Short mmCIF file of C-alpha atoms in Angstrom, two decimals:
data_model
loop_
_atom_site.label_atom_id
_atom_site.label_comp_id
_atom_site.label_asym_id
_atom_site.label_seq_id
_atom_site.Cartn_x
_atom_site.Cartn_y
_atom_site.Cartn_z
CA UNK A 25 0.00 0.00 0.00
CA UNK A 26 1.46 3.19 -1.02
CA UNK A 27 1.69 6.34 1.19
CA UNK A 28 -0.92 8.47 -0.82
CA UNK A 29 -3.42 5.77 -0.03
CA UNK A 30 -2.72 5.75 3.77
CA UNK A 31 -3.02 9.35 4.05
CA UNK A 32 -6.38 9.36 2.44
CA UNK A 33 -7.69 6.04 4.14
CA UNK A 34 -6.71 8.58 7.42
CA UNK A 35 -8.65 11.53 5.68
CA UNK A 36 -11.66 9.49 5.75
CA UNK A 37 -11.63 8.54 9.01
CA UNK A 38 -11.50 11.56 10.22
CA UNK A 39 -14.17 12.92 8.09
CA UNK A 40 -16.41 9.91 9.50
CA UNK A 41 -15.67 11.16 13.15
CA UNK A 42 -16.76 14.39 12.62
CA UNK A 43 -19.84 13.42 10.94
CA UNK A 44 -20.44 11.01 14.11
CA UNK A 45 -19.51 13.94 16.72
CA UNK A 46 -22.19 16.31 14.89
CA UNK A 47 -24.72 13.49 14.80
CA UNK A 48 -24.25 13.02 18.06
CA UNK A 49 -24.81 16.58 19.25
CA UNK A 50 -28.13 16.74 16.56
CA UNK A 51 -28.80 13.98 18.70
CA UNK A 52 -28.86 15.75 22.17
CA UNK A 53 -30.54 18.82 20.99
CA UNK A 54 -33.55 16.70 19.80
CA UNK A 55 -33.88 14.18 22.54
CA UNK A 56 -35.81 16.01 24.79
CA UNK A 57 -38.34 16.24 21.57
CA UNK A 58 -38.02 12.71 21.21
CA UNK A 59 -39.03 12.61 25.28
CA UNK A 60 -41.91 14.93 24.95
CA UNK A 61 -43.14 13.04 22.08
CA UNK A 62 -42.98 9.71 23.25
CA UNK A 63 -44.79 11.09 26.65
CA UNK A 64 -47.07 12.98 25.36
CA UNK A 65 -47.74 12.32 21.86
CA UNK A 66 -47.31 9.00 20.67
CA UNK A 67 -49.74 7.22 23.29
CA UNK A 68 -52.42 9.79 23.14
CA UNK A 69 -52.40 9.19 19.24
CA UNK A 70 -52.79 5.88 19.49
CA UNK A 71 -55.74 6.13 22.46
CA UNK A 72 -57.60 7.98 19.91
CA UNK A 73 -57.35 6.03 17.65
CA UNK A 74 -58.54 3.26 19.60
CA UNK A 75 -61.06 5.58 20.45
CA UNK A 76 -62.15 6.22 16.67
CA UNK A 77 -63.08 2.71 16.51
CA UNK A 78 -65.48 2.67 19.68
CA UNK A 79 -68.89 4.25 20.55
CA UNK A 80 -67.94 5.23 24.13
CA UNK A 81 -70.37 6.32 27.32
CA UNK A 82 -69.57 7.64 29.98
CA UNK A 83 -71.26 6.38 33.46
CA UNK A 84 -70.84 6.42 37.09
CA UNK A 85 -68.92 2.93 36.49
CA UNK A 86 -66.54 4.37 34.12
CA UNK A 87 -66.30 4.71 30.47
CA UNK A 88 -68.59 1.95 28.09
CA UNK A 89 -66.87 0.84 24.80
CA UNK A 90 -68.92 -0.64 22.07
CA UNK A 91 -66.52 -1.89 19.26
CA UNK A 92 -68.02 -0.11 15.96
CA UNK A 93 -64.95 -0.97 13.49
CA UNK A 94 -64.94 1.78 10.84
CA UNK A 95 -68.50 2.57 12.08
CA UNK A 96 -68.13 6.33 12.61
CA UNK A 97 -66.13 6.57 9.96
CA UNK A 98 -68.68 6.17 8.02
CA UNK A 99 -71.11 7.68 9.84
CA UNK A 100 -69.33 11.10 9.38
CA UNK A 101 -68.89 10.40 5.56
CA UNK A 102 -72.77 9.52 5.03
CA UNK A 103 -74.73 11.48 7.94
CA UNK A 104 -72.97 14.54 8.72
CA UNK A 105 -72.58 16.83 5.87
CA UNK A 106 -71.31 19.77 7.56
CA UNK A 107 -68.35 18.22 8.22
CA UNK A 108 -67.87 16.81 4.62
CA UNK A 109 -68.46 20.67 3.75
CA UNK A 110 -66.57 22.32 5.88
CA UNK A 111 -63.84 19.99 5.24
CA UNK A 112 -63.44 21.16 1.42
CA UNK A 113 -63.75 24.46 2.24
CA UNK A 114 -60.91 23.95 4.73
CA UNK A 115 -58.70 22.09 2.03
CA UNK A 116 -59.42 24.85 -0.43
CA UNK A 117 -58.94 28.23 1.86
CA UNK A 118 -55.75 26.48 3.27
CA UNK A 119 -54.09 26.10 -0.06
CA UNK A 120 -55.08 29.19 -1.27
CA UNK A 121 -54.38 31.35 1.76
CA UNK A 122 -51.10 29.53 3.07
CA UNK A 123 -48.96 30.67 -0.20
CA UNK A 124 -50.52 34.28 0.63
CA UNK A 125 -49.16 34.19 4.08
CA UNK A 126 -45.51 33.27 3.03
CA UNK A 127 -45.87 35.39 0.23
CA UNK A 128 -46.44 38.27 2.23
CA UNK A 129 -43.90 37.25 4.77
CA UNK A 130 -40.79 37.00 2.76
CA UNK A 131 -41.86 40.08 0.96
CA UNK A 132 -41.78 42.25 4.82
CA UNK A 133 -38.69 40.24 5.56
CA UNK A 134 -36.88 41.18 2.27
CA UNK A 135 -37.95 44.60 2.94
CA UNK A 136 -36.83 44.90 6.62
CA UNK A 137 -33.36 43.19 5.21
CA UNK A 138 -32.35 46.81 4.24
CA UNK A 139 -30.31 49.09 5.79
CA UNK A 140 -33.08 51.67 7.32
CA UNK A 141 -33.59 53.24 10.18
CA UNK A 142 -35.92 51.89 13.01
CA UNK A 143 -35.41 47.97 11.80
CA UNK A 144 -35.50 46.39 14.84
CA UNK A 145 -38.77 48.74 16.25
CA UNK A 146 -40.71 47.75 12.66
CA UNK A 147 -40.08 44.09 13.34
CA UNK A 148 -41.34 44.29 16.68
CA UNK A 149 -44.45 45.53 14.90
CA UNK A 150 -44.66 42.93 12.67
CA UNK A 151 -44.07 40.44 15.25
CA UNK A 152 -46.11 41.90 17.82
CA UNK A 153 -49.58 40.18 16.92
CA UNK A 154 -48.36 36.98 17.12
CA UNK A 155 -47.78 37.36 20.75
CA UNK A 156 -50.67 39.75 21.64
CA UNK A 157 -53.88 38.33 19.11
CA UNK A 158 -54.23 34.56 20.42
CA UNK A 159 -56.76 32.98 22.09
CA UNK A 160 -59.68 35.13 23.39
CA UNK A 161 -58.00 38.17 21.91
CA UNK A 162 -58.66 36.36 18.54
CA UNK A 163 -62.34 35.33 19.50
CA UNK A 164 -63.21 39.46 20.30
CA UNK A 165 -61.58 40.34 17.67
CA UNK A 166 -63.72 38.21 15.11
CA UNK A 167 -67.17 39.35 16.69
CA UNK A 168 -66.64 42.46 16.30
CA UNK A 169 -65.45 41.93 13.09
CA UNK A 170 -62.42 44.46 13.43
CA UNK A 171 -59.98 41.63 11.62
CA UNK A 172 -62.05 41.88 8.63
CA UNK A 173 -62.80 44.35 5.74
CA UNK A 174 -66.12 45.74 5.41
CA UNK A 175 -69.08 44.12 3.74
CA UNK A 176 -69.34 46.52 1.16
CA UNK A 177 -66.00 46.21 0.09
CA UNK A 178 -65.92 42.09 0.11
CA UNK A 179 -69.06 42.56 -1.92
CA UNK A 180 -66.78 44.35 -4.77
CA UNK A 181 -64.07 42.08 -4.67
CA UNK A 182 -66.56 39.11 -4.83
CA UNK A 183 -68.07 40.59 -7.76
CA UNK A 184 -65.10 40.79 -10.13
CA UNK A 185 -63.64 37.74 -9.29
CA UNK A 186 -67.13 35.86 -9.91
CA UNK A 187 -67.46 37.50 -13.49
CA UNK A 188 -64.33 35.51 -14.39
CA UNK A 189 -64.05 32.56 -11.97
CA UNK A 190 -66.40 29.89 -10.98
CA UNK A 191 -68.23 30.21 -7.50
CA UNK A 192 -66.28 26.96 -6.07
CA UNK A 193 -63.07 28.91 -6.90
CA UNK A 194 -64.40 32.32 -5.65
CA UNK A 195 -65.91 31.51 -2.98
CA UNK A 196 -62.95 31.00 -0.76
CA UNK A 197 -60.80 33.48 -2.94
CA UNK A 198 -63.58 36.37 -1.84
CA UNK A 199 -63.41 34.68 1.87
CA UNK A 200 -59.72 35.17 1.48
CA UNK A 201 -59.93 39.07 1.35
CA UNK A 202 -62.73 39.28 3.52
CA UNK A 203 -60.21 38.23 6.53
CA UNK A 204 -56.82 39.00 5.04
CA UNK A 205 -55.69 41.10 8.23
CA UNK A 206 -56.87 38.23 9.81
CA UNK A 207 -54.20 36.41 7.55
CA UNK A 208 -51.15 38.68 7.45
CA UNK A 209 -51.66 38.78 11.61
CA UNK A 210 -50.42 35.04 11.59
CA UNK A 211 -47.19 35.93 9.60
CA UNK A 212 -44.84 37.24 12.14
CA UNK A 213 -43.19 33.61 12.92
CA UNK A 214 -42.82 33.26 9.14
CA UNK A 215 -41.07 37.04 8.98
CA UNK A 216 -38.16 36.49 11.52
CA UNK A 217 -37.30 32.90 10.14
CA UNK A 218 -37.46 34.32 6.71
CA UNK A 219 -34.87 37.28 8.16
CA UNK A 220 -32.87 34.78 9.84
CA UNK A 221 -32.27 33.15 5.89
CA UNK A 222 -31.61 36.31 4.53
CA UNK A 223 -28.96 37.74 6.84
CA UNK A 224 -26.96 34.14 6.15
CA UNK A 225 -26.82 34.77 2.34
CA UNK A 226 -23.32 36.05 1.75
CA UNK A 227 -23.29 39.49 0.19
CA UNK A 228 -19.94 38.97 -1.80
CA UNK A 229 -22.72 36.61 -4.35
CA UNK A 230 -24.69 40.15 -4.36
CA UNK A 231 -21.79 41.75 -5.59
CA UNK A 232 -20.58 39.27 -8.04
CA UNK A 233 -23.53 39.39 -9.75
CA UNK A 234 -23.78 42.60 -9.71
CA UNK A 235 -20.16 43.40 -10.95
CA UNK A 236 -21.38 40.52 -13.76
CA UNK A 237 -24.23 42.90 -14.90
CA UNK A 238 -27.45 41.41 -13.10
CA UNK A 239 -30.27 43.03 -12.08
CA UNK A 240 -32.50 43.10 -8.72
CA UNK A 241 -34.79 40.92 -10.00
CA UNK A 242 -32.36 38.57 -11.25
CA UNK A 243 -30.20 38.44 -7.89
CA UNK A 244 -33.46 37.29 -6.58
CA UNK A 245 -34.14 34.80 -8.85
CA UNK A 246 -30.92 33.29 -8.94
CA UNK A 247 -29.38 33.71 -5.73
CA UNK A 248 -32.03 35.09 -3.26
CA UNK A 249 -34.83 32.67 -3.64
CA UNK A 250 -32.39 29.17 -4.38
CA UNK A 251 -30.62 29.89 -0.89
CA UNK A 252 -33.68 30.36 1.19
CA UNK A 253 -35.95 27.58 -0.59
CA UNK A 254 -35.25 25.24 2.41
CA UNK A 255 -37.02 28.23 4.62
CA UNK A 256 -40.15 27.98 2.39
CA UNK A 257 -40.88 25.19 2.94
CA UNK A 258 -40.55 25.39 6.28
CA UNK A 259 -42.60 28.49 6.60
CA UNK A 260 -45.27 26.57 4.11
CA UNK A 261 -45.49 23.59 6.63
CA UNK A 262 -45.48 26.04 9.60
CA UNK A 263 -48.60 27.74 8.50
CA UNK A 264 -50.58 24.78 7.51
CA UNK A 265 -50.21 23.59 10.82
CA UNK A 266 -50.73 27.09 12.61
CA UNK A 267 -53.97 27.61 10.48
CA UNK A 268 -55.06 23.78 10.49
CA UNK A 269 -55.08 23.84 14.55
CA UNK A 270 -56.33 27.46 15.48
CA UNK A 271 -59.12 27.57 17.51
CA UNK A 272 -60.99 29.71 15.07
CA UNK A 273 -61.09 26.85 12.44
CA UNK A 274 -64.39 25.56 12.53
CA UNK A 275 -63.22 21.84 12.26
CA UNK A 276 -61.97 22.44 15.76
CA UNK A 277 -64.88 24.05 16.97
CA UNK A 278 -67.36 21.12 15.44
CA UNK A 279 -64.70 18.00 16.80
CA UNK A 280 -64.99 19.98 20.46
CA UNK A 281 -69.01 20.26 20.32
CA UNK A 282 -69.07 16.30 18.97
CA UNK A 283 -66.40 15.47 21.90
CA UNK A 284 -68.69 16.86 24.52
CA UNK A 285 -72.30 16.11 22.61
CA UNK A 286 -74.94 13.98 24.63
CA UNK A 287 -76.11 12.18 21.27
CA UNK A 288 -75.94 8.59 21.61
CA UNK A 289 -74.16 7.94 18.40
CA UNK A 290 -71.31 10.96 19.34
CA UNK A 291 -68.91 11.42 21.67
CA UNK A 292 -65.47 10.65 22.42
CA UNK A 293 -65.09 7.82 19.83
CA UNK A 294 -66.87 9.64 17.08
CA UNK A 295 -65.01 13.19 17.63
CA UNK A 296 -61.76 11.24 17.51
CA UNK A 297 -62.26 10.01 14.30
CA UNK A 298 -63.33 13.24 13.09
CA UNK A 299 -60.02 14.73 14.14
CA UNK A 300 -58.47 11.32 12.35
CA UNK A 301 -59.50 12.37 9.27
CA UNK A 302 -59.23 15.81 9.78
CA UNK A 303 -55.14 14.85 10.18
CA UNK A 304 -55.34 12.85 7.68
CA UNK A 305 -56.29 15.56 5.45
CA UNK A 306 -53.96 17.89 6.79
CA UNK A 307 -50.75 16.02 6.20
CA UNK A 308 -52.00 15.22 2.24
CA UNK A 309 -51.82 19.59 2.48
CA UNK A 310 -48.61 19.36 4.01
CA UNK A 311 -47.42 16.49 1.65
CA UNK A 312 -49.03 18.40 -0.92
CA UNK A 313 -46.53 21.50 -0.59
CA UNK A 314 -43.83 19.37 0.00
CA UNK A 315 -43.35 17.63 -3.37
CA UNK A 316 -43.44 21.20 -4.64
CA UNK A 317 -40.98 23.18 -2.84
CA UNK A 318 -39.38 19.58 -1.59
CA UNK A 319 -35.32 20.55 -2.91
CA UNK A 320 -34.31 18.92 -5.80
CA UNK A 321 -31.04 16.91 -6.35
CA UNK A 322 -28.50 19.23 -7.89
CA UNK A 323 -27.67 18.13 -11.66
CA UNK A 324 -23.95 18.41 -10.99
CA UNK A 325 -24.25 15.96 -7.96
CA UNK A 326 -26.03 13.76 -10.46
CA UNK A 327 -23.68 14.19 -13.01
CA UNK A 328 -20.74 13.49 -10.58
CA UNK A 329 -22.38 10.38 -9.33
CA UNK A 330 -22.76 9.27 -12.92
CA UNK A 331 -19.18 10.29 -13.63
CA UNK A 332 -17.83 8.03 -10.64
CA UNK A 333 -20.23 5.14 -11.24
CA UNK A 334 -18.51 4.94 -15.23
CA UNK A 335 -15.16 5.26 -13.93
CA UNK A 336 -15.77 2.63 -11.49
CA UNK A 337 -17.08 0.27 -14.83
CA UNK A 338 -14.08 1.23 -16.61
CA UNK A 339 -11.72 0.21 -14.00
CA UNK A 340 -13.73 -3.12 -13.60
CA UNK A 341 -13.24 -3.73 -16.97
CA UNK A 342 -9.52 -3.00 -17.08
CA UNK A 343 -9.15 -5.44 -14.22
CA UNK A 344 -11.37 -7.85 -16.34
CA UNK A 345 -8.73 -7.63 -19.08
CA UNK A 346 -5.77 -7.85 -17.08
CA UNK A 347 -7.12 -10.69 -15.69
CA UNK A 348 -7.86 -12.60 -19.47
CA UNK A 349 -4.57 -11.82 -20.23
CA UNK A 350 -2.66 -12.83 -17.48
CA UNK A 351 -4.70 -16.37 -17.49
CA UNK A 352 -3.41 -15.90 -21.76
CA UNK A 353 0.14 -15.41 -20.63
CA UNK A 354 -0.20 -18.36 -18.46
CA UNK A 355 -1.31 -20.47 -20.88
CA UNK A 356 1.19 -19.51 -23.32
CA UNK A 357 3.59 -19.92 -20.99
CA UNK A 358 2.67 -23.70 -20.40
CA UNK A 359 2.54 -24.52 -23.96
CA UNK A 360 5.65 -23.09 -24.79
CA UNK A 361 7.69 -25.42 -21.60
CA UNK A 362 5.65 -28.34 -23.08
CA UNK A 363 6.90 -27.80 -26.64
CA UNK A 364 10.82 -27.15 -24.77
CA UNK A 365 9.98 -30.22 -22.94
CA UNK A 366 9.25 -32.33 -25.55
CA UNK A 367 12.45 -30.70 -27.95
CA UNK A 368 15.00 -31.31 -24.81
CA UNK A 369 13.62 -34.82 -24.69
CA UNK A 370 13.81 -35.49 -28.22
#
């Protein structure tokens, strides 16, 4: 074995410590997720599920089960309509008013990215809501209809977008500006990781480009939005969820009032498969935007990869051949001692 070999069989296993030392401290900041989860999410998932599949009373002896299979399952799909209809309209608003959201996010955080004055007051602003507008802030806030734009207005925007849209489609578009403050309110979490991206992106790129005659618009396009596509997505699965389990959603509100229902066919069993299905649905939306901001292999990788796999069939088949004609040399080499043989003994 040669020395260059040696060094780089050393290389390598240095390179495979490091990558075990930093999996090992990924490892240590996510264990006490892994602890919460298994505590406190992983066996009340599968207790409602178990649920789901049960018609449970409750008594003075304790809870009744009566096994029902896919029974409410089915009951929700063919007797309760609202929930089939407010279940569209949920997958429709969501992936409609999500891309909005982020939209609007990484447009505030590209703005407060410059140099002005006041930066860090304006994204308190920004951020602000998020902190202050929860809960029963949220629930005042929607009866008095302050986080919405007036009637008159909605009526307008409904208007033109029904002349050249269909009423499934404009429907939730119209619903969409009717509580848009509503909507940019829950974009402050999306702003500061979006700002947190931006400040990472070297500005020596900016300059390059700049120096090699690109625009604004094409920094953006070719440096901006590549570096911070990881963030996206992020902020895309972020507000499904935020949206998905608000207590303003009416899902919520109609799995809460079946939870706590005295009808003999509802209850505990049949609002936890209503929130089965209504999780089901949610991660096909967050599956959904996955596959299309999910990051692509880059070609180059792939073309390296191909590049290494050929040289590795080349060398292969150079072995291959120096093996044929070694096992040729041998041969040759035994025929020719026979033929000496047999002249020395004649």
């Amino acid at each position: 074995m040669s020395k260059k070999e040696k060094k780089q069989k050393k290389v390598k296993i240095k390179a495979g410590r490091l990558a075990r030392r930093d999996a090992i401290v990924g490892l240590i900041f996510v264990t006490p997720w892994i602890i919460g989860a298994l505590a406190f999410l992983i066996v009340p998932m599968f207790q409602s599920f178990y649920y789901s599949l049960h018609n449970i009373r409750i008594t003075p002896l304790g809870k009744n089960f009566t096994y029902l299979g896919q029974g409410n399952y089915t009951e929700i799909l063919t007797a309760n309509p609202d929930f089939s209809t407010s279940l569209i309209g949920y997958v429709v608003s969501t992936i409609i008013s999500v891309p909005v959201i982020v939209v609007f996010a990484l447009m505030i955080a590209i703005m407060l990215n410059q140099k002005i004055k006041g930066k860090g007051f304006m994204r308190l602003i920004f951020f602000l809501p998020v902190i202050i507008v929860s809960g029963p802030i949220m629930s005042i806030l929607n009866e008095g209809d302050t986080a919405s734009i007036t009637a008159l207005d909605v009526q307008t925007i409904t208007g033109a977008i029904e002349s050249f849209l269909p009423s499934a489609l404009a429907s939730p578009i119209s619903d969409l500006f009717e509580n848009m403050i509503t909507i940019l309110w829950y974009s402050g979490v999306q702003i500061l990781i979006f700002l947190s991206s931006l400040q990472k992106i070297d500005p020596a790129m900016y300059e390059a480009a700049k120096i090699d005659g690109g625009s604004g618009w094409e920094c953006f396009w070719k440096i901006t939005l590549p570096t911070i596509k990881p963030m996206i997505l992020l902020n895309l699965v972020y507000t499904v969820v935020f949206i998905s389990n608000n207590d303003t959603n009416d899902i919520i509100g109609m799995i809460k009032m079946s939870m706590f229902s005295g009808i003999q066919q509802q209850g505990y069993g049949y609002a936890s498969a209503m929130a089965w299905m209504y999780s089901l649905v949610e991660v096909l939306i967050v599956g959904l935007f996955a596959l299309a901001f999910m990051a692509k292999k880059d070609v180059y990788a792939k073309q390296v990869k191909k590049a290494k796999k050929q040289a590795k069939r080349e060398q292969r088949e150079i072995k291959k051949i120096r093996r044929r004609s070694d096992r040729n040399a041998a041969r040759q080499k035994k025929i020719e001692s026979r033929i000496e043989g047999k002249r020395k003994a004649n």
